[in-house]
Coordinates of C-alpha atoms in Angstrom, one line a residue:
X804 CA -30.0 4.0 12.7
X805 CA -28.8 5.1 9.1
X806 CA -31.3 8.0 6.9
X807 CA -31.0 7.3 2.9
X808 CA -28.7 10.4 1.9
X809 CA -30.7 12.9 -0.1
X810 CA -28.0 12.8 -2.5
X811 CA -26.6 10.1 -4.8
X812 CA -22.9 9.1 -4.6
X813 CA -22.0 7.6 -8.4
X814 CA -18.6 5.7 -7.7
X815 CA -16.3 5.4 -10.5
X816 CA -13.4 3.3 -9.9
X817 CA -12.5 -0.2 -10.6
X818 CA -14.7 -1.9 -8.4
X819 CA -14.0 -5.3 -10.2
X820 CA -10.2 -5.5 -10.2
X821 CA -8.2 -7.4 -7.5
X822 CA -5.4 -4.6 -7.0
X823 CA -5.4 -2.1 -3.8
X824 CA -7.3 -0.1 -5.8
X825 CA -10.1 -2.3 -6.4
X826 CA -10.0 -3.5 -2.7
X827 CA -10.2 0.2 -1.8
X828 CA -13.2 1.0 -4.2
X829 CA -15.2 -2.1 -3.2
X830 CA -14.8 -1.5 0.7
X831 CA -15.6 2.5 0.5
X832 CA -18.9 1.6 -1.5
X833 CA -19.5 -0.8 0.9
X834 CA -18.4 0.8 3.7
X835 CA -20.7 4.3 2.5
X836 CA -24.0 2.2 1.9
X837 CA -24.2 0.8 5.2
X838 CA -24.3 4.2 6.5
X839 CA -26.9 5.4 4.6
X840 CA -25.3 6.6 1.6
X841 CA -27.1 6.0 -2.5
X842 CA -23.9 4.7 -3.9
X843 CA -24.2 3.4 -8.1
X844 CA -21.5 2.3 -9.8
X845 CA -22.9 2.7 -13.1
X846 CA -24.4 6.1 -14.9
X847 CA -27.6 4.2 -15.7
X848 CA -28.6 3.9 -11.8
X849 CA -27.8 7.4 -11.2
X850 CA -29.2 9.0 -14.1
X851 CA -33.1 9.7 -12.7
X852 CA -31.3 12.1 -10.5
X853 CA -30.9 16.1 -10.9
X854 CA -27.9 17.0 -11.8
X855 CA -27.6 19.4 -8.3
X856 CA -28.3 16.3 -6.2
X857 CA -25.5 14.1 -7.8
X858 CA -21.7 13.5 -6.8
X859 CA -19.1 12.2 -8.5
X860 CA -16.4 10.3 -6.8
X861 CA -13.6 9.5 -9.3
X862 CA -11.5 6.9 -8.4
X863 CA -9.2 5.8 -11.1
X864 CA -6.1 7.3 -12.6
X865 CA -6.5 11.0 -13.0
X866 CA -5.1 10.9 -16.6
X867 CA -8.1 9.7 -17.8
X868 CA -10.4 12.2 -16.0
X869 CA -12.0 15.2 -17.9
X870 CA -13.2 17.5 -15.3
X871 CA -15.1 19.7 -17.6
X872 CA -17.0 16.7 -19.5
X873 CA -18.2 15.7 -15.6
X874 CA -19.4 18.7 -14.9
X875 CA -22.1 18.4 -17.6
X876 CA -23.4 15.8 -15.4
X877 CA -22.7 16.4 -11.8
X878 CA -22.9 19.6 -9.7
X879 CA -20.2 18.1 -6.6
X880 CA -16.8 16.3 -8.3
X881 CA -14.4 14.7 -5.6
X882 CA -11.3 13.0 -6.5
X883 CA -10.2 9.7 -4.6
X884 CA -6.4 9.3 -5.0
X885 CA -2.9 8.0 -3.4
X886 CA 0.6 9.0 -4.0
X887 CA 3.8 8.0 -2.6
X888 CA 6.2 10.5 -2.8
X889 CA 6.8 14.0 -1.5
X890 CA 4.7 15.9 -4.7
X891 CA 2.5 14.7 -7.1
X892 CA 3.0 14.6 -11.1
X893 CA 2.6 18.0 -12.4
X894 CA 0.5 17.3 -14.7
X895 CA -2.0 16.1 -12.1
X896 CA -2.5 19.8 -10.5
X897 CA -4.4 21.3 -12.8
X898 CA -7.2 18.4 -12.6
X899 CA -7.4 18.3 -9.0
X900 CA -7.5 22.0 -8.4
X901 CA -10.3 21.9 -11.1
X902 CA -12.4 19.4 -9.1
X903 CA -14.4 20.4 -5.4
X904 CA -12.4 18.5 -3.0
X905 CA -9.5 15.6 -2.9
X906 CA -9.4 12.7 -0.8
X907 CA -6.4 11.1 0.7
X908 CA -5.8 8.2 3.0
X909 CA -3.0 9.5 4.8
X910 CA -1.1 12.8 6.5
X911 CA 2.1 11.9 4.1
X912 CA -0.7 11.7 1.0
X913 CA -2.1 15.1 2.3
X914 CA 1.0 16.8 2.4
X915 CA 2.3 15.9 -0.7
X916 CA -0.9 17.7 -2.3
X917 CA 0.1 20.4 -0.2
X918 CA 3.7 20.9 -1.0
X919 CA 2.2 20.6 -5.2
X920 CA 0.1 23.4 -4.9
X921 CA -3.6 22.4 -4.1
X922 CA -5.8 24.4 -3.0
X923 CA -9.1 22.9 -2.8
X924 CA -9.9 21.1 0.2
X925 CA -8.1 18.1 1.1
X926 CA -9.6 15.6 3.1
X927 CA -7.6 12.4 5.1
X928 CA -9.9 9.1 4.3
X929 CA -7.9 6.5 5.6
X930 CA -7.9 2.8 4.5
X931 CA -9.0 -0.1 6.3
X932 CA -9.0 -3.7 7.2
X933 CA -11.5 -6.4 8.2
X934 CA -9.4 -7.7 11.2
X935 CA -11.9 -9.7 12.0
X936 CA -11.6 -12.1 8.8
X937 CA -8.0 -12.4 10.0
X938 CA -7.8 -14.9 13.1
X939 CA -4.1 -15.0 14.3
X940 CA -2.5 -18.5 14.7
X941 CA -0.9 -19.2 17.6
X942 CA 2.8 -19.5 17.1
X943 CA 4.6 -22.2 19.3
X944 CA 8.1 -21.6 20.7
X945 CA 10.6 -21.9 18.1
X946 CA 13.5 -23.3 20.2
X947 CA 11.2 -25.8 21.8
X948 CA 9.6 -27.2 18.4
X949 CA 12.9 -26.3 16.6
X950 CA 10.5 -24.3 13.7
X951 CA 11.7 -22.2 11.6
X952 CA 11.5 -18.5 11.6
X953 CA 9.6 -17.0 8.5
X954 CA 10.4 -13.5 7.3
X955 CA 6.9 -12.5 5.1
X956 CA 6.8 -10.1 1.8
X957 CA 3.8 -8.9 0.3
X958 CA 4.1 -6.9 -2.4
X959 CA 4.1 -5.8 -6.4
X960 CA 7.7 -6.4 -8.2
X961 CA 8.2 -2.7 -8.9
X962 CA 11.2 -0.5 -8.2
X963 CA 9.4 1.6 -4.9
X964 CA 8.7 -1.4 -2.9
X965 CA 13.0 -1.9 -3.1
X966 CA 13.0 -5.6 -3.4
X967 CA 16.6 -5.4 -3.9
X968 CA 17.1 -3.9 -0.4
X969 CA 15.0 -6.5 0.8
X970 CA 16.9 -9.6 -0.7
X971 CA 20.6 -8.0 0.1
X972 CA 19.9 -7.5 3.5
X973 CA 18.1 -11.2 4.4
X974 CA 21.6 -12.4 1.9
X975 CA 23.8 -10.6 3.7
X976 CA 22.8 -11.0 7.7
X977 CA 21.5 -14.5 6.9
X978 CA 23.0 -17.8 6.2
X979 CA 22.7 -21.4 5.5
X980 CA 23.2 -21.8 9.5
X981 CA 20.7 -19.6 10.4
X982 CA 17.0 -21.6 10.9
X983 CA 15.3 -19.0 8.8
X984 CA 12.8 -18.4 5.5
X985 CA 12.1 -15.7 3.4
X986 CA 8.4 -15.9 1.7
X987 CA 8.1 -13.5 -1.1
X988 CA 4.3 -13.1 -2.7
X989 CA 4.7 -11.3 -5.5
X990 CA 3.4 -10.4 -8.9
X991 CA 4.8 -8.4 -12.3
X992 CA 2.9 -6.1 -14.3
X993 CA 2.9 -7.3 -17.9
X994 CA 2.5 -11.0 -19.5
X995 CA 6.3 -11.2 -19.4
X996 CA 6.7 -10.4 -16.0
X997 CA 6.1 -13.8 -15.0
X998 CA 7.7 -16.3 -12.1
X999 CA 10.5 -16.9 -14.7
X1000 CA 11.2 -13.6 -15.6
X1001 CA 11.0 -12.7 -11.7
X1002 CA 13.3 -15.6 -10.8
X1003 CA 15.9 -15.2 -13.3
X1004 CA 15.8 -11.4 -12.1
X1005 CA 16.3 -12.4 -8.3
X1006 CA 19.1 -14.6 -9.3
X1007 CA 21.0 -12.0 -11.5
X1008 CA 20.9 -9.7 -8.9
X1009 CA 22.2 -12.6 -6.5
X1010 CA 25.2 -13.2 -8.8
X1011 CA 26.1 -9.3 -9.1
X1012 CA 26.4 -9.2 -5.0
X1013 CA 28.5 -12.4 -5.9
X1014 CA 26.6 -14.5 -2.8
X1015 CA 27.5 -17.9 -3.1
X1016 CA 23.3 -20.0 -3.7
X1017 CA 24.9 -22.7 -1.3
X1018 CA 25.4 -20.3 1.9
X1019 CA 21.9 -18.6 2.0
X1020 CA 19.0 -19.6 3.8
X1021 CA 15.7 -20.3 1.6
X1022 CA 13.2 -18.1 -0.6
X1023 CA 9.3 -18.9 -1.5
X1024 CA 8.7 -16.9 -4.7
X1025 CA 5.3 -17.2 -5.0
X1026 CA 4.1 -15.2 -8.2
X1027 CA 0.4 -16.7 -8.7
X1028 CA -2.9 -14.7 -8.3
X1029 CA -4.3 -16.2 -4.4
X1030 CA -7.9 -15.6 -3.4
X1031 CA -8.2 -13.8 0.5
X1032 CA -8.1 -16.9 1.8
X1033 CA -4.9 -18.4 0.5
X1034 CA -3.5 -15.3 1.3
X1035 CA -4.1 -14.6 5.0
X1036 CA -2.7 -18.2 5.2
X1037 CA 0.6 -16.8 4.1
X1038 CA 0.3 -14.2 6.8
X1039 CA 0.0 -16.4 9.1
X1040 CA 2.6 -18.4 8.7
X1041 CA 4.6 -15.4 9.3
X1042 CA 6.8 -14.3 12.3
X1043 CA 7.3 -11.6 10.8
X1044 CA 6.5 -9.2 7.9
X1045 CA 9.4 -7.2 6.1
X1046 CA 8.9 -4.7 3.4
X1047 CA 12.1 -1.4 3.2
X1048 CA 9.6 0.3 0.6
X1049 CA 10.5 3.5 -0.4
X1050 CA 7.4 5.0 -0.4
X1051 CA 3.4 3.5 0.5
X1052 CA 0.1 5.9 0.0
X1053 CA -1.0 3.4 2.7
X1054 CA 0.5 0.0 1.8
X1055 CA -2.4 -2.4 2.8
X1056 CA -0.4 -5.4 2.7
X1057 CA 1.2 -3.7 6.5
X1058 CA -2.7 -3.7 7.4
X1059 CA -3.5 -7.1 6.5
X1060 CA -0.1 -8.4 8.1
X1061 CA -1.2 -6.5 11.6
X1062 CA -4.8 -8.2 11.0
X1063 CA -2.9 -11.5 11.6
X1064 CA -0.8 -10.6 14.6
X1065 CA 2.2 -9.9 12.1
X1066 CA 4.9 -7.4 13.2
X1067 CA 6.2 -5.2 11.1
X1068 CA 9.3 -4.3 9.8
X1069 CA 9.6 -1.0 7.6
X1070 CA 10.6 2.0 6.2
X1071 CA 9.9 4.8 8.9
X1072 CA 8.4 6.9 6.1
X1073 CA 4.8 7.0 4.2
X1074 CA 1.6 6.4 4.5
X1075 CA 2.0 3.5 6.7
X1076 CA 3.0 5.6 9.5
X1077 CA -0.6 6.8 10.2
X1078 CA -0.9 3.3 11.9
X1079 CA 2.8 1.7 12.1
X1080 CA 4.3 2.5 15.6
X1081 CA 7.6 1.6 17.7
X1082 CA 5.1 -0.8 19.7
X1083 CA 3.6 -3.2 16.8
X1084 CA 6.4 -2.2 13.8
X1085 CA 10.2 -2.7 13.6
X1086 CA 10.9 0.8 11.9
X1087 CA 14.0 1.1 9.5
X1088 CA 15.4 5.1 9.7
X1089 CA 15.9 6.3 5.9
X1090 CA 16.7 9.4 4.1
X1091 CA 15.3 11.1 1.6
X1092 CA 16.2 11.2 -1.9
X1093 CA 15.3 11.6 -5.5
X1094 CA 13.6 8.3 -7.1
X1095 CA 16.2 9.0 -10.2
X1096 CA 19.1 8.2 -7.8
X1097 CA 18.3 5.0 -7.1
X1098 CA 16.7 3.9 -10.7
X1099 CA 20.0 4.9 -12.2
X1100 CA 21.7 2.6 -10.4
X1101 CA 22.8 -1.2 -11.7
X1102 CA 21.1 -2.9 -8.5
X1103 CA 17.7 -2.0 -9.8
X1104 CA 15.5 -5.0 -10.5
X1105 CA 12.7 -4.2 -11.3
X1106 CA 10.2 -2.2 -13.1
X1107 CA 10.2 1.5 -12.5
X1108 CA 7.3 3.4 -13.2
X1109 CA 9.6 6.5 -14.5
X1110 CA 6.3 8.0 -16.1
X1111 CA 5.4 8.8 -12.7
X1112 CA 8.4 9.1 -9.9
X1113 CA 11.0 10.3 -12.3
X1114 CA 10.2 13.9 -11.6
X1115 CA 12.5 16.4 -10.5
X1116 CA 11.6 17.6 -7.0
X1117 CA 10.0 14.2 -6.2
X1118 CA 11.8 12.5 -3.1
X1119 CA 10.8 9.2 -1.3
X1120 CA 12.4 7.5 1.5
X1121 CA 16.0 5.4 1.2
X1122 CA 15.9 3.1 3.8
X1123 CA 19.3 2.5 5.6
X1124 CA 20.3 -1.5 4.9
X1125 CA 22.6 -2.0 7.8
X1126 CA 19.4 -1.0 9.6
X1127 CA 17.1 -2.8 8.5
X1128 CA 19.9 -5.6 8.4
X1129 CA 19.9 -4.9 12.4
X1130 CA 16.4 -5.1 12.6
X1131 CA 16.0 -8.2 10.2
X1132 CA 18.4 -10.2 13.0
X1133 CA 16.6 -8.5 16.0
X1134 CA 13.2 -9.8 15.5
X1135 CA 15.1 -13.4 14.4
X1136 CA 16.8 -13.2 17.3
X1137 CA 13.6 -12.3 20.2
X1138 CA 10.4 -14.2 18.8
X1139 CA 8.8 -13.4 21.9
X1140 CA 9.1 -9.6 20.6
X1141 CA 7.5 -10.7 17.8
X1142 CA 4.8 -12.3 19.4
X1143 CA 4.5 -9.1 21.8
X1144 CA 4.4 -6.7 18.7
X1145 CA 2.1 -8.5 16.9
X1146 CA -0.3 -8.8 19.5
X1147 CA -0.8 -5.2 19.8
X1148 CA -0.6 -4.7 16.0
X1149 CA -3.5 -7.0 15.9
X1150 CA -4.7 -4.8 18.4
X1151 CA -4.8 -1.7 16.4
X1152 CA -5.8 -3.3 13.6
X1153 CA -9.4 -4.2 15.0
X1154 CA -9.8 -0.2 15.7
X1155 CA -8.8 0.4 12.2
X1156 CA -12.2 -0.8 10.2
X1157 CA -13.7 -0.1 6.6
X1158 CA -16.5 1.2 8.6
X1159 CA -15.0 3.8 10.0
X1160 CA -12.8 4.8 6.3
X1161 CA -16.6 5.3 5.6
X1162 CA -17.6 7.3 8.4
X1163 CA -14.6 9.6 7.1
X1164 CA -15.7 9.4 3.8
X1165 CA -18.9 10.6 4.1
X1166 CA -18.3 13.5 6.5
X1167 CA -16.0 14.3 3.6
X1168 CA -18.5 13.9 1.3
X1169 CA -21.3 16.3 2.9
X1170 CA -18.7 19.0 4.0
X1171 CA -17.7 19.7 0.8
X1172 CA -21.8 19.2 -0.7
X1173 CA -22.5 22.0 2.0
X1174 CA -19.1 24.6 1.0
X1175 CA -20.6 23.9 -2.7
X1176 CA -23.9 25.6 -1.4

């Protein structure tokens, strides 16, 4: 049995887009009001309450957060955020250290505030995932039904989630003999940044590496919005799901592809190592380096995001291609590892609920409402 909280929770963040973010907001609100917790997402529902019984959760980008204009209004100020490299922008410390608590859905997140200099508590809220929307199809014996292995790719077309790793090494281990796919869901981040600008992108890149288009084996570029369902279709057409990102707060695309009995194969560093293990992941071992090395180079495809990883004494993960390469041909090359390791990432996934990122959340919540006191 749930008690109403005798405090009020107003939630900015955007509740109403489709990103991570928006997933994220809309599960946490969701997730808190089941247990209990007066949750309003606008400052009309929350304005009949004192100003010493309110908290504000902020959950967009801190560069549009003015702590002392919020604390007019509410007595309790916690900041909701992600990262993804080893230190946060600079100009993000002063904010954060101005505000009552931070919360974090990961250890790498956690220590990243740490190695920037906060000091106000920090608090691991991890993401989650409704496994149970997710129902795993059973995938028949590829020599016996002569079916094609399918490599999965969730992600945004942006320079840390290395989509040029990605296509050199499936290029370069793979080829027109091989009974394999690569399906790539992606999206830009501007008008321009359509399937055409995408494409022509890919195939640029393809020419550089000068690999001939008639010894490769096939690429899906899908680039349109999907609703949940037509997504977790795509999952499950996958024997596997391969992303050599350079760095992931949490990377929930890895949490929908264990939902559908989906190994993984990754970058061994990030966020996605609070729940990516040797049993359900193929792990890729990397190295650490400065985003600017890898931005400066002429395989970059992508956009960058300089505004925010282009600092110096940032680092994120470089994830070693003949590696992933090796790992790439391994799960090709044992499908029943696959199905093994995506059984027990569908295991873990089912212990790894919204519920219990709001169980978190709250405990975070009234721990730092009672260190206020």
């Amino acid at each position: 049995m749930t008690f109403p909280s005798p405090y009020i929770v107003l939630w900015k963040g955007p509740i109403n887009k489709p990103s991570g973010l928006g997933i994220a907001s809309r599960e946490y609100v969701r997730a808190l009001r089941q247990l209990g917790v007066n949750v309003a997402i606008s400052a009309k529902s929350a304005a009949p309450f004192s100003k010493k019984n309110k908290v504000l959760i902020y959950h967009h980008s801190l560069n549009s957060l003015n702590i002392k204009k919020e604390r007019k209004h509410f007595k309790t100020i916690i900041i909701n955020t992600v990262w993804e490299t080893t230190r946060i922008p600079k100009r993000w410390i002063g904010q954060i250290n101005q505000a009552d608590a931070v919360c974090v859905p990961s250890y790498q997140n956690k220590q990243a505030l740490l190695n920037s200099g906060i000091r106000i508590p920090i608090f691991i809220v991890p993401h989650g995932v409704n496994a149970r929307m997710y129902t795993p199809m059973t995938k028949l014996p590829l020599k016996k039904t002569n079916r094609t292995f399918t490599f999965i790719s969730v992600f945004g077309f942006q320079h840390r989630k290395n989509p040029e790793a990605l296509l050199k090494a499936y290029w370069e281990e793979f080829s027109a003999a091989d009974n394999v796919q690569l399906i790539i869901k992606t999206n830009g981040y501007a008008p321009y940044e359509n399937e055409r600008w995408i494409r022509n992108r890919i195939l640029a890149y393809k020419h550089r590496l000068n690999i001939k288009k008639s010894v490769t084996p096939p690429i899906q570029l899908i680039t349109q919005h999907l609703n949940s369902r037509a997504l977790r279709s795509i999952y499950s057409r996958g024997n596997a799901f391969v992303l050599p990102t350079r760095g992931e707060g949490v990377g929930l695309p890895f949490l929908e592809s264990m939902a559908s009995g989906v190994p993984i194969i990754a970058t061994g560093w990030g966020g996605h190592m609070d729940f990516l293990t040797s049993k359900n992941s193929f792990l890729v071992p990397y190295k650490l380096r400065p985003p600017t090395t890898s931005m400066n180079r002429k395989s970059s495809i992508s956009r960058q995001f300089r505004h925010l990883f282009a600092e110096k004494g940032q680092l994120w993960a470089e994830p070693d291609i003949g590696s992933l390469r090796k790992q790439m041909r391994r799960a090709y090359e044992n499908p029943g590892l696959c199905k093994l390791k995506g059984q027990q990432a569908r295991h873990d996934a089912l212990h790894l609920s919204w519920n219990r990122a709001g169980l978190s959340f709250k405990k975070a919540i009234e721990s730092t409402i009672r260190f206020k006191k």
